[in-house]
Structures are given as C-alpha cells and as structure tokens.
Short mmCIF file of C-alpha atoms and ligand atoms in Angstrom, two decimals:
data_model
loop_
_atom_site.label_atom_id
_atom_site.label_comp_id
_atom_site.label_asym_id
_atom_site.label_seq_id
_atom_site.Cartn_x
_atom_site.Cartn_y
_atom_site.Cartn_z
CA UNK A 1 66.25 -28.91 218.96
CA UNK A 2 63.83 -31.52 220.17
CA UNK A 3 64.61 -35.17 219.78
CA UNK A 4 62.90 -36.69 216.70
CA UNK A 5 61.63 -40.25 217.22
CA UNK A 6 59.92 -42.92 215.19
CA UNK A 7 58.91 -45.87 217.35
CA UNK A 8 57.56 -49.08 215.92
CA UNK A 9 54.91 -50.88 218.06
CA UNK A 10 55.02 -54.48 216.94
CA UNK A 11 51.99 -55.31 219.15
CA UNK A 12 51.42 -59.11 219.38
CA UNK A 13 53.11 -59.99 216.20
CA UNK A 14 56.04 -62.20 215.10
CA UNK A 15 57.43 -65.21 216.86
CA UNK A 16 60.91 -65.14 218.35
CA UNK A 17 62.76 -66.17 215.26
CA UNK A 18 60.87 -63.83 213.05
CA UNK A 19 61.34 -60.91 215.46
CA UNK A 20 65.08 -61.46 215.78
CA UNK A 21 65.46 -61.64 212.00
CA UNK A 22 63.42 -58.54 211.51
CA UNK A 23 65.33 -56.57 214.19
CA UNK A 24 68.61 -57.66 212.54
CA UNK A 25 67.46 -56.22 209.18
CA UNK A 26 66.44 -52.91 210.77
CA UNK A 27 69.69 -52.70 212.71
CA UNK A 28 71.73 -53.32 209.51
CA UNK A 29 69.78 -50.65 207.58
CA UNK A 30 70.57 -47.96 210.11
CA UNK A 31 74.13 -49.08 210.81
CA UNK A 32 74.96 -48.57 207.12
CA UNK A 33 73.58 -45.03 207.15
CA UNK A 34 75.74 -42.17 208.28
CA UNK A 35 72.90 -40.76 210.48
CA UNK A 36 69.22 -41.38 210.84
CA UNK A 37 66.82 -38.40 210.60
CA UNK A 38 65.03 -39.67 213.71
CA UNK A 39 65.81 -42.12 216.47
CA UNK A 40 64.23 -45.46 215.47
CA UNK A 41 62.92 -47.44 218.42
CA UNK A 42 61.57 -51.02 218.20
CA UNK A 43 58.97 -51.78 220.82
CA UNK A 44 58.70 -55.53 220.90
CA UNK A 45 56.80 -58.15 222.82
CA UNK A 46 58.45 -59.08 226.13
CA UNK A 47 59.80 -62.40 224.88
CA UNK A 48 61.86 -60.61 222.19
CA UNK A 49 63.46 -58.03 224.41
CA UNK A 50 66.67 -59.83 225.54
CA UNK A 51 67.45 -61.23 222.09
CA UNK A 52 66.69 -58.00 220.23
CA UNK A 53 68.72 -56.08 222.85
CA UNK A 54 71.86 -58.12 221.87
CA UNK A 55 71.20 -57.41 218.18
CA UNK A 56 70.79 -53.69 218.65
CA UNK A 57 73.56 -53.32 221.21
CA UNK A 58 76.15 -51.54 219.07
CA UNK A 59 73.82 -49.92 216.59
CA UNK A 60 71.64 -46.82 216.20
CA UNK A 61 68.22 -48.34 216.99
CA UNK A 62 66.79 -48.24 220.50
CA UNK A 63 64.62 -50.80 222.16
CA UNK A 64 61.38 -50.59 224.12
CA UNK A 65 58.61 -52.75 225.59
CA UNK A 66 54.88 -52.28 225.06
CA UNK A 67 53.77 -52.53 228.67
CA UNK A 68 54.99 -53.25 232.18
CA UNK A 69 53.43 -54.34 235.47
CA UNK A 70 51.86 -51.87 237.89
CA UNK A 71 53.77 -53.45 240.82
CA UNK A 72 57.47 -53.50 241.32
CA UNK A 73 57.90 -57.23 242.16
CA UNK A 74 56.31 -60.18 244.00
CA UNK A 75 53.47 -62.63 243.61
CA UNK A 76 51.91 -61.31 240.41
CA UNK A 77 51.80 -64.43 238.15
CA UNK A 78 52.28 -63.60 234.48
CA UNK A 79 53.39 -60.02 234.98
CA UNK A 80 56.68 -58.46 233.86
CA UNK A 81 58.02 -55.60 235.94
CA UNK A 82 59.55 -52.29 234.72
CA UNK A 83 62.86 -53.32 236.25
CA UNK A 84 62.78 -56.68 234.39
CA UNK A 85 62.22 -54.75 231.16
CA UNK A 86 65.11 -52.45 232.00
CA UNK A 87 67.36 -55.39 232.82
CA UNK A 88 67.16 -56.64 229.20
CA UNK A 89 68.80 -53.43 228.00
CA UNK A 90 65.51 -51.87 226.84
CA UNK A 91 65.35 -48.11 227.38
CA UNK A 92 61.73 -47.36 226.63
CA UNK A 93 58.29 -48.61 227.51
CA UNK A 94 54.97 -47.70 225.92
CA UNK A 95 52.29 -47.05 228.52
CA UNK A 96 48.66 -46.02 228.26
CA UNK A 97 48.20 -47.40 224.73
CA UNK A 98 44.58 -47.33 223.80
CA UNK A 99 44.48 -51.14 223.33
CA UNK A 100 45.58 -51.50 227.01
CA UNK A 101 43.03 -48.88 228.01
CA UNK A 102 40.27 -50.57 226.10
CA UNK A 103 40.93 -54.34 226.35
CA UNK A 104 42.64 -54.48 229.82
CA UNK A 105 40.67 -51.60 231.38
CA UNK A 106 43.72 -49.56 232.31
CA UNK A 107 42.63 -46.20 233.61
CA UNK A 108 44.54 -42.93 234.06
CA UNK A 109 45.47 -43.70 237.68
CA UNK A 110 46.91 -47.13 236.87
CA UNK A 111 48.85 -45.67 233.94
CA UNK A 112 50.17 -43.00 236.29
CA UNK A 113 51.34 -45.71 238.73
CA UNK A 114 53.06 -47.62 235.91
CA UNK A 115 54.63 -44.46 234.62
CA UNK A 116 56.21 -43.62 237.94
CA UNK A 117 57.44 -47.20 238.46
CA UNK A 118 58.92 -47.30 234.93
CA UNK A 119 60.81 -44.01 235.40
CA UNK A 120 62.04 -45.10 238.80
CA UNK A 121 63.34 -48.28 237.15
CA UNK A 122 65.38 -46.28 234.70
CA UNK A 123 63.07 -46.50 231.72
CA UNK A 124 61.85 -43.67 229.47
CA UNK A 125 58.06 -43.75 228.90
CA UNK A 126 56.17 -43.29 225.61
CA UNK A 127 52.94 -42.08 227.19
CA UNK A 128 49.94 -42.52 224.89
CA UNK A 129 46.85 -40.40 225.00
CA UNK A 130 44.00 -39.76 222.60
CA UNK A 131 40.27 -39.72 222.24
CA UNK A 132 37.84 -42.27 220.78
CA UNK A 133 35.64 -41.41 217.78
CA UNK A 134 32.51 -40.52 219.82
CA UNK A 135 34.53 -38.13 221.90
CA UNK A 136 35.95 -36.38 218.79
CA UNK A 137 32.41 -36.17 217.30
CA UNK A 138 31.08 -34.76 220.54
CA UNK A 139 33.85 -32.15 220.48
CA UNK A 140 35.26 -33.30 223.84
CA UNK A 141 38.63 -34.46 222.49
CA UNK A 142 40.58 -31.62 224.15
CA UNK A 143 38.92 -32.32 227.47
CA UNK A 144 39.73 -36.01 227.27
CA UNK A 145 43.32 -35.57 226.44
CA UNK A 146 43.62 -32.91 229.17
CA UNK A 147 42.29 -35.35 231.76
CA UNK A 148 44.62 -38.16 230.50
CA UNK A 149 47.56 -35.79 230.87
CA UNK A 150 46.54 -34.36 234.27
CA UNK A 151 45.80 -37.69 235.94
CA UNK A 152 48.32 -39.88 234.09
CA UNK A 153 51.29 -37.61 233.89
CA UNK A 154 51.15 -34.39 235.86
CA UNK A 155 52.09 -35.93 239.22
CA UNK A 156 55.60 -36.27 237.80
CA UNK A 157 58.35 -33.82 238.83
CA UNK A 158 59.86 -31.63 236.15
CA UNK A 159 63.02 -33.79 236.29
CA UNK A 160 60.91 -36.91 235.76
CA UNK A 161 59.29 -35.20 232.74
CA UNK A 162 62.67 -35.41 230.98
CA UNK A 163 62.04 -39.13 230.66
CA UNK A 164 58.72 -38.70 228.92
CA UNK A 165 57.84 -38.88 225.26
CA UNK A 166 54.10 -38.20 224.63
CA UNK A 167 52.30 -40.02 221.76
CA UNK A 168 49.01 -38.52 220.66
CA UNK A 169 47.00 -41.34 219.14
CA UNK A 170 43.42 -40.52 218.16
CA UNK A 171 41.93 -44.00 218.76
CA UNK A 172 39.67 -43.74 215.70
CA UNK A 173 42.85 -43.61 213.59
CA UNK A 174 44.64 -46.65 215.07
CA UNK A 175 44.70 -49.62 212.67
CA UNK A 176 41.66 -48.17 210.84
CA UNK A 177 43.35 -46.62 207.83
CA UNK A 178 41.84 -43.29 208.90
CA UNK A 179 44.48 -40.72 209.71
CA UNK A 180 44.09 -37.41 211.50
CA UNK A 181 44.83 -34.63 209.08
CA UNK A 182 48.15 -32.92 209.64
CA UNK A 183 46.25 -29.91 210.91
CA UNK A 184 44.23 -31.96 213.39
CA UNK A 185 47.49 -33.51 214.65
CA UNK A 186 49.20 -30.17 214.92
CA UNK A 187 46.28 -28.64 216.75
CA UNK A 188 46.31 -31.40 219.42
CA UNK A 189 50.06 -31.55 219.69
CA UNK A 190 50.12 -27.77 220.35
CA UNK A 191 47.35 -28.19 222.94
CA UNK A 192 49.42 -30.88 224.70
CA UNK A 193 52.55 -28.70 224.60
CA UNK A 194 50.63 -25.74 225.96
CA UNK A 195 49.27 -27.90 228.87
CA UNK A 196 52.75 -29.05 229.69
CA UNK A 197 53.94 -25.47 229.51
CA UNK A 198 51.22 -24.33 231.96
CA UNK A 199 52.16 -27.08 234.41
CA UNK A 200 55.96 -27.27 234.07
CA UNK A 201 57.09 -24.12 232.19
CA UNK A 202 58.40 -23.28 228.78
CA UNK A 203 61.73 -25.15 228.93
CA UNK A 204 60.09 -28.45 229.76
CA UNK A 205 57.41 -27.98 227.08
CA UNK A 206 59.95 -27.08 224.44
CA UNK A 207 62.03 -30.18 225.08
CA UNK A 208 59.10 -32.65 225.15
CA UNK A 209 58.95 -34.89 222.06
CA UNK A 210 55.31 -35.43 220.97
CA UNK A 211 54.70 -38.26 218.49
CA UNK A 212 51.68 -38.79 216.29
CA UNK A 213 50.23 -42.29 216.02
CA UNK A 214 47.35 -43.61 213.92
CA UNK A 215 47.64 -45.23 210.47
CA UNK A 216 50.89 -43.41 209.80
CA UNK A 217 52.58 -44.73 206.65
CA UNK A 218 55.20 -43.78 204.09
CA UNK A 219 52.62 -41.90 202.02
CA UNK A 220 51.38 -39.55 204.76
CA UNK A 221 54.33 -39.42 207.19
CA UNK A 222 56.25 -36.53 205.68
CA UNK A 223 53.21 -34.21 205.68
CA UNK A 224 52.35 -35.02 209.26
CA UNK A 225 55.98 -34.76 210.45
CA UNK A 226 56.26 -31.36 208.76
CA UNK A 227 54.01 -29.76 211.42
CA UNK A 228 55.99 -27.74 214.04
CA UNK A 229 54.72 -29.60 217.11
CA UNK A 230 54.97 -33.11 215.62
CA UNK A 231 58.31 -34.71 216.53
CA UNK A 232 57.85 -38.09 214.98
CA UNK A 233 55.51 -41.06 215.10
CA UNK A 234 54.37 -44.16 216.95
CA UNK A 235 53.76 -46.68 214.18
CA UNK A 236 51.79 -49.87 214.43
CA UNK A 237 50.93 -51.81 211.28
CA UNK A 238 53.59 -50.12 209.05
CA UNK A 239 56.37 -50.93 211.54
CA UNK A 240 56.09 -54.61 210.63
CA UNK A 241 57.33 -54.03 207.13
CA UNK A 242 61.01 -53.05 206.86
CA UNK A 243 60.63 -50.84 203.85
CA UNK A 244 57.68 -48.97 205.36
CA UNK A 245 59.26 -48.49 208.72
CA UNK A 246 62.58 -47.14 207.35
CA UNK A 247 60.70 -44.97 204.84
CA UNK A 248 58.76 -43.39 207.76
CA UNK A 249 61.97 -42.67 209.65
CA UNK A 250 63.38 -41.20 206.44
CA UNK A 251 60.24 -39.06 206.06
CA UNK A 252 61.42 -36.91 208.99
CA UNK A 253 62.66 -33.53 207.73
C1 PEP B 1 49.57 -47.99 217.36
O1 PEP B 1 49.21 -49.10 217.69
O2 PEP B 1 50.19 -47.28 218.19
C2 PEP B 1 49.29 -47.50 216.03
C3 PEP B 1 49.55 -46.16 215.81
O3 PEP B 1 48.85 -48.39 215.10
P1 PEP B 1 48.66 -48.14 213.53
O4 PEP B 1 49.88 -47.47 213.00
O5 PEP B 1 48.51 -49.44 212.97
O6 PEP B 1 47.44 -47.33 213.36
#
C-alpha cells in the first residue's frame, strides 16, 4: 500500500499568530480522530516552521517548508538552507513549485540541486512538475513532464527516491478554479509512474506517492483521489480553510 498524503501549501499567507492558531486547530482535529485517511502535511512559510513544529510535535500532522536554498550554508543573505528547515523539526519541503519556476526563474537543474541538498539534509521532498496551458494545448505536456523528471529527479539513486513524493500540478489549474479531470490526472500520474518504473524499476515506482495539485477542493477531491495512480493532493487555496482542508483529507478512500 502506497502512502496517502494531503499536503497544504499555505504559500505567503497568514502572519505568525494566525498561522499558529490555524495549525493548532488542524492538529486538534486530527488528534481527536482515531486515524486519518491520509497523512496531512502543513507546508508553511519559513517563519512559522519552529512554532508550528512545537504544536504538531505529538500529533498526527506532519510539517513541511515551501522552498529551501540551493546552497548548503554561507554568505547567501536572505536564504534559508535545507538543514535549517530540518532543524525546526520539519520533515518535508516542496521543491519545483510552478510559482518558484515562474516568478523566481528556477529551472530543472537548480531544482535538482535543491532536491539533492534537501535529501542529504534529512528532508523528504514534494517534487512538483506540470505543464503550462500553452504546452497542454500544443500536446507537449508529456514531453514537458518527462524533461522535468529526467533533469530534476532522475540523478537520484534508488535509495534517495524513497524520500520523494511527486506532485503533478498542471499550472493552468493552480489557483484558477480550473481542475484537470480525474481522467487527465490519472493519465499523467500513470505516465509519471511508468517513467519512474523505466528508470528505477517496478518496486520503486509502486512505492512512489504521486499527488495531484490544482484547484482541488472538497467537491472534487473524492473523484480525483479515486483514480488508481492518484495518492493524494497538494492543496493551495483550500488548505487555508480548516473545514475544506480536513474535508479533502477525509475525501481519501
Ligand atoms: C498549489 O499551489 O500547489 C495549488 C495546487 O494551489 P491551488 O490548490 O490553489 O490551485
């Protein structure tokens, strides 16, 4: 059985007090439940990590960051290293998110460098990939995702692949209200699993959690999650509302 995961990406939302309060309410919800249907992960801004880590310490919700530096340490003003993230108690980091690719010009090589640093610092990586609308319309979406995987991920060893969760996020569906159909998601998730199988073999491919991200909400999560190669979701907007986030976790079969 593959691990089922629903990760909330808070992006640049909530000040410290709001974030701590919100994390406390999510922690309480899952503590009171006998078992969650998927592992909930809160991916917070850097400034929340240490405080949220204390809150989540004895509960059932994991913690992640949304980025880390491409260098290990040193004179890089304003950067936060993978090891610093790990030292807060966070277990995960999102890398390769389309907003980082688009607004901060992160390319596949840089994402690969960050991924290796993060794994070597003891973090697990939620590795994002996905095509933009023009690429989908041109029919090149498989080619794009293949390149993102090959350059960004496939320098890892099979052992390092154990620390990877892939998130397929069609960029045209992020924050737009447009969602990939469950069949479109399944088709790409299967493609990703097949590529991992070709490179690393069946055992590795079978174990790899692949999340869907892009306007996932309580009303569409169950149908998307019902597809055989969809192992959960990476949730942006809907992760900022407690009821919506927990409903998406509960939507896992
Ligand atoms: C995301 O930012 O990873 C995301 C999927 O956002 P949204 O759910 O808002 O589309």
